Coordinates of C-alpha atoms in Angstrom, one line a residue:
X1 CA -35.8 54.3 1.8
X2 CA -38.8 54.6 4.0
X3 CA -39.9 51.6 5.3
X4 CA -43.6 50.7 4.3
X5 CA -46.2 49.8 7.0
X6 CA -49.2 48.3 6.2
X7 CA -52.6 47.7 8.4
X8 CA -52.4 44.0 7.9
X9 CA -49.8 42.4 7.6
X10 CA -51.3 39.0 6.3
X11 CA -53.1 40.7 3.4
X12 CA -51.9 40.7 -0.4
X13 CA -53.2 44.3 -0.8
X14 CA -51.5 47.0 -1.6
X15 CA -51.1 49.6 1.3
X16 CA -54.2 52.0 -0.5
X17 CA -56.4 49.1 -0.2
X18 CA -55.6 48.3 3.3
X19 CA -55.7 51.5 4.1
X20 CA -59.0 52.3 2.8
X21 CA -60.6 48.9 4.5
X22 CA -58.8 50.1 7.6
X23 CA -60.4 53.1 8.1
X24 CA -64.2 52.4 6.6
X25 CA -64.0 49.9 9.7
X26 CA -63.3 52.5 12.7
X27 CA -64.4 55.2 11.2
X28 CA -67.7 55.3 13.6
X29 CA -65.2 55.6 16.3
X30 CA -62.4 57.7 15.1
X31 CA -63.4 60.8 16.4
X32 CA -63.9 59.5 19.6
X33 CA -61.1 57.7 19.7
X34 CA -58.6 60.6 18.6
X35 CA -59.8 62.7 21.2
X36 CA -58.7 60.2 23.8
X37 CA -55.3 59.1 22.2
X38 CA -53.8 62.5 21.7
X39 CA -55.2 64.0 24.8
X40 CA -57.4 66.5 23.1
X41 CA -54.6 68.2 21.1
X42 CA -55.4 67.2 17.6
X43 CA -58.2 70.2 18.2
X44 CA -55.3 72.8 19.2
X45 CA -53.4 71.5 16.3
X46 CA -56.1 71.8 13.9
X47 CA -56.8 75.5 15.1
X48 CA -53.2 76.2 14.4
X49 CA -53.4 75.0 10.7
X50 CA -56.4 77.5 10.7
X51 CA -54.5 80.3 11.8
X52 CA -51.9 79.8 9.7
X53 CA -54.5 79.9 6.4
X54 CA -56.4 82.8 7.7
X55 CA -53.3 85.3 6.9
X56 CA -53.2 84.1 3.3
X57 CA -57.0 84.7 2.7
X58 CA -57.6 81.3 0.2
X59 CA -60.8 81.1 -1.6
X60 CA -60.5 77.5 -2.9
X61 CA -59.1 74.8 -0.6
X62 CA -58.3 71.5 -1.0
X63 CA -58.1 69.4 2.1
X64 CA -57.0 65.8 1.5
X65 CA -57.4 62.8 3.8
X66 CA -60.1 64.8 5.1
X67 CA -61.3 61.9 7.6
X68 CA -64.5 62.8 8.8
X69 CA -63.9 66.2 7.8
X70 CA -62.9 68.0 11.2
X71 CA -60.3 70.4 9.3
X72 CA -62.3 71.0 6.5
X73 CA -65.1 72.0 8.5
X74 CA -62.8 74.3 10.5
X75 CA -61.3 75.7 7.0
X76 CA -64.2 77.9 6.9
X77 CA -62.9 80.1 9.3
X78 CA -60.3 81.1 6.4
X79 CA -63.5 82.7 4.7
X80 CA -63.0 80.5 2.0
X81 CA -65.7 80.1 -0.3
X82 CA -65.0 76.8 -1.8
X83 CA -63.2 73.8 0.4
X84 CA -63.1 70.0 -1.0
X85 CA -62.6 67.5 1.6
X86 CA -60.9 64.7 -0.2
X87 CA -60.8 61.0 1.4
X88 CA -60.0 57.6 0.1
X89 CA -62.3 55.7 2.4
X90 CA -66.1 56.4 2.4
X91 CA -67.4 55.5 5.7
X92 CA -65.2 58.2 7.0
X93 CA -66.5 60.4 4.3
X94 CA -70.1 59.7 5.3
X95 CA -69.5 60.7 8.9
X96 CA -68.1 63.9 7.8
X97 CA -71.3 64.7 5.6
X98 CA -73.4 64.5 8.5
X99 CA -71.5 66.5 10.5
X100 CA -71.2 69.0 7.0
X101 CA -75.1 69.1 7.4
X102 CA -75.6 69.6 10.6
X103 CA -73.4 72.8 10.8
X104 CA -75.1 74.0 7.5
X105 CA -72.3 74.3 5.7
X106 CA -73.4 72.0 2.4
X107 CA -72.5 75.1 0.2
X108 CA -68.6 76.0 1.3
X109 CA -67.6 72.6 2.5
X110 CA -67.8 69.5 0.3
X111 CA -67.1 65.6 0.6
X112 CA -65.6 63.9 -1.8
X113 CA -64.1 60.0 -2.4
X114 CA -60.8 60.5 -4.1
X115 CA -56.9 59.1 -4.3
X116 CA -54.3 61.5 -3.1
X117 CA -51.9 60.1 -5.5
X118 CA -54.4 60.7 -8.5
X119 CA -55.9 64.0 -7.8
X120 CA -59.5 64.3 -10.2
X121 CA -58.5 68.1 -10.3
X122 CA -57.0 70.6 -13.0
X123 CA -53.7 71.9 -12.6
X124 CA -53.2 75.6 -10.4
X125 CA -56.7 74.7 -9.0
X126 CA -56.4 75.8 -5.2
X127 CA -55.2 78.5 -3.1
X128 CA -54.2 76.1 -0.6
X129 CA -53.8 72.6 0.0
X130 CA -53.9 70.9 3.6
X131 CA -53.8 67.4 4.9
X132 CA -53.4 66.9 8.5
X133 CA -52.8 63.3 9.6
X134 CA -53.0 62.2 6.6
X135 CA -49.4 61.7 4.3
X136 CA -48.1 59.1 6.3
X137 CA -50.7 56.9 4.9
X138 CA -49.7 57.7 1.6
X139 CA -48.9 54.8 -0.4
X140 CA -46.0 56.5 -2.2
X141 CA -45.6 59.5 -1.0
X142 CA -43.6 61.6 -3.3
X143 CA -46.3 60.8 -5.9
X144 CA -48.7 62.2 -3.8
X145 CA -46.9 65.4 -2.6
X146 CA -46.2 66.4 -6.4
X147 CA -49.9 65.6 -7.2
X148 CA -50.6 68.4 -4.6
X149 CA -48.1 70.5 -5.9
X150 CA -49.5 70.1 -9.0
X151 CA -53.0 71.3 -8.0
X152 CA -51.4 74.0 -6.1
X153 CA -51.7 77.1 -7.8
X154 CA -48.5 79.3 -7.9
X155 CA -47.3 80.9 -4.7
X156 CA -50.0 79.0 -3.2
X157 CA -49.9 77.2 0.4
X158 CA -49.5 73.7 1.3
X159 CA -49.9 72.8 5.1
X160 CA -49.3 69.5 6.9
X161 CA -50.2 68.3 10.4
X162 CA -48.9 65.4 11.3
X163 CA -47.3 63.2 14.0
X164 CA -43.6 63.1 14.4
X165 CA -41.1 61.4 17.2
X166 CA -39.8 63.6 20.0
X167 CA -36.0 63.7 19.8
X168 CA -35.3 65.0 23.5
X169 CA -35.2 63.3 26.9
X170 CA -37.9 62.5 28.5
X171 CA -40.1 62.9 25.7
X172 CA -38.8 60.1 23.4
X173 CA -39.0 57.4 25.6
X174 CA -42.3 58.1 26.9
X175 CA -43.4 58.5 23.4
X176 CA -42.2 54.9 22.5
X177 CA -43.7 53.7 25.4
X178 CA -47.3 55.5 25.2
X179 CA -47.3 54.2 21.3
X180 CA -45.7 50.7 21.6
X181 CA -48.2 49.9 24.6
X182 CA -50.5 52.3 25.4
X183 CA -52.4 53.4 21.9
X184 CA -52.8 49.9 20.6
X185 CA -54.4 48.7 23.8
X186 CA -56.6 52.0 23.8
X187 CA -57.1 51.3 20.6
X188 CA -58.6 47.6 21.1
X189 CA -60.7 49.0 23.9
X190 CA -62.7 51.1 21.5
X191 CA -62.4 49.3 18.0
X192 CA -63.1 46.0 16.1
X193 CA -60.2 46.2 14.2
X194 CA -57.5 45.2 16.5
X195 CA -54.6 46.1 13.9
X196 CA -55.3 49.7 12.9
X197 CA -54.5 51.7 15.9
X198 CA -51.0 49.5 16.1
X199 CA -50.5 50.3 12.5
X200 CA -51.2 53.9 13.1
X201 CA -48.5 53.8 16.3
X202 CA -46.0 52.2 14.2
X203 CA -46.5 54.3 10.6
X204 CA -45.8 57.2 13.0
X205 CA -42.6 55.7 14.3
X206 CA -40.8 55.4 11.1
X207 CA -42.4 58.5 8.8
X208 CA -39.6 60.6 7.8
X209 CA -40.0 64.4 9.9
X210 CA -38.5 67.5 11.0
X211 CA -35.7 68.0 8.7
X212 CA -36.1 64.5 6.7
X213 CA -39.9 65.6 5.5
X214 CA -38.7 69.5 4.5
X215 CA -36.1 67.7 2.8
X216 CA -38.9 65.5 1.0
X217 CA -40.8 68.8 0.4
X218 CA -38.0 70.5 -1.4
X219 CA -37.4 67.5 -3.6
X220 CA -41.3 67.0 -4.8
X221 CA -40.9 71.1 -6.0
X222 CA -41.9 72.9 -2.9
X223 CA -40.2 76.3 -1.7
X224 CA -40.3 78.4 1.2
X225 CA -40.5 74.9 3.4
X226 CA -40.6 75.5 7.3
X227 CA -41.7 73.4 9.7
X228 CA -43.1 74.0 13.4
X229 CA -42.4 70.9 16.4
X230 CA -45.8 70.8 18.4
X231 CA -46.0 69.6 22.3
X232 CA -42.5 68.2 22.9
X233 CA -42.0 67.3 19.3
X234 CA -45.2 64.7 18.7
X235 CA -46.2 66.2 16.2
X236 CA -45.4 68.9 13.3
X237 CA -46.9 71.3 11.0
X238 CA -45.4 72.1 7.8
X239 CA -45.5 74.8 5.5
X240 CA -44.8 75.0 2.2
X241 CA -45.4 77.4 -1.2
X242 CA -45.6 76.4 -4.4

């Protein structure tokens, strides 16, 4: 059983609520603040994801736990014609609308406040589904991974980006180290919220990846499941069919 973290500890919220608070409060910062705790490499990450899509040719995407929309945005390269950025909190929503509008892309890319775990979408809707950063925050997240699946239409594409744990030597221990002491103190340098970027180190720690999460994948009704280690194992892009 995967252990559940929560932003605060002290709240009688369920994780979804928290979670949502958590991020309308840093969501001013989180794109500045991402580009200084991973170094930069969310971006190469997020090209790869792009890559990936652009040899399947989609026309409708669904990207979920959009953020401020930086994958969504970057979608477009696919030559999709349609792509729904999907996001539970709407400060980080409204950040990714302006940067929608500035890049002129209000007719292919569009923002939308939704639950994961409750998709407002027909069945077989999209040619492929992404969330990058995103499922660990999941409140239960086989329920969300067969909602996607469920949207998914048949022999369609479901990619995830997200952090995983370095299993080799050096890389483990400086991992624990850079997200036990490092990232929270970073993390208070640029944000009010003093517990989100310690929640975001420690959700990390304990998400199920690599084998566990294909495992996971196959179980919610996904086929075809491979997954990718990324820089010495910090993180991991899966890819799945429906």
């Amino acid at each position: 059983m995967q252990k559940k973290i929560t932003p605060y500890s002290d709240s009688g919220s369920g994780k979804k609520e928290q979670v949502t608070q958590m991020f309308d409060t840093i969501s001013k910062n989180y794109d500045g603040l991402n580009r200084v705790i991973s170094f930069g490499l969310d971006i190469k990450w997020r090209k790869r994801v792009v890559r990936i899509l652009q040899e399947k040719k989609p026309v409708q995407i669904l990207d979920i736990a959009t953020g401020t929309g930086d994958l969504a945005i970057s979608l477009v390269k696919t030559g999709a014609s349609k792509i729904i950025g999907l996001d539970i909190s709407q400060g980080m929503l409204e950040v990714g609308q302006k940067k929608v509008d500035a890049k002129g892309l209000g007719n292919t890319v569009e923002m939308t406040v939704g639950d994961s775990e409750n998709l407002p979408f027909p069945d077989n809707s999209f040619d492929a589904v992404t969330v990058a950063f995103g499922v660990r925050n999941f409140e239960t997240l086989e329920k969300g991974l067969m909602e996607i699946h469920r949207v998914l239409r048949p022999s369609g594409t479901f990619v995830v980006l997200e952090t995983a744990v370095p299993s080799k030597t050096p890389f483990k221990q400086g991992y624990h180290f850079y997200c036990k002491y490092m990232l929270p103190a970073i993390g208070k340098l640029f944000s009010k919220d003093k517990s989100a970027y310690s929640y975001l180190s420690k959700s990390a720690s304990v998400f199920p990846h690599g084998a566990d999460f294909n495992n996971i994948l196959r179980k919610t009704g996904f086929i075809d499941v491979a997954n990718e280690p990324q820089t010495f194992g910090v993180a991991s892009i899966y890819v799945a069919t429906k």
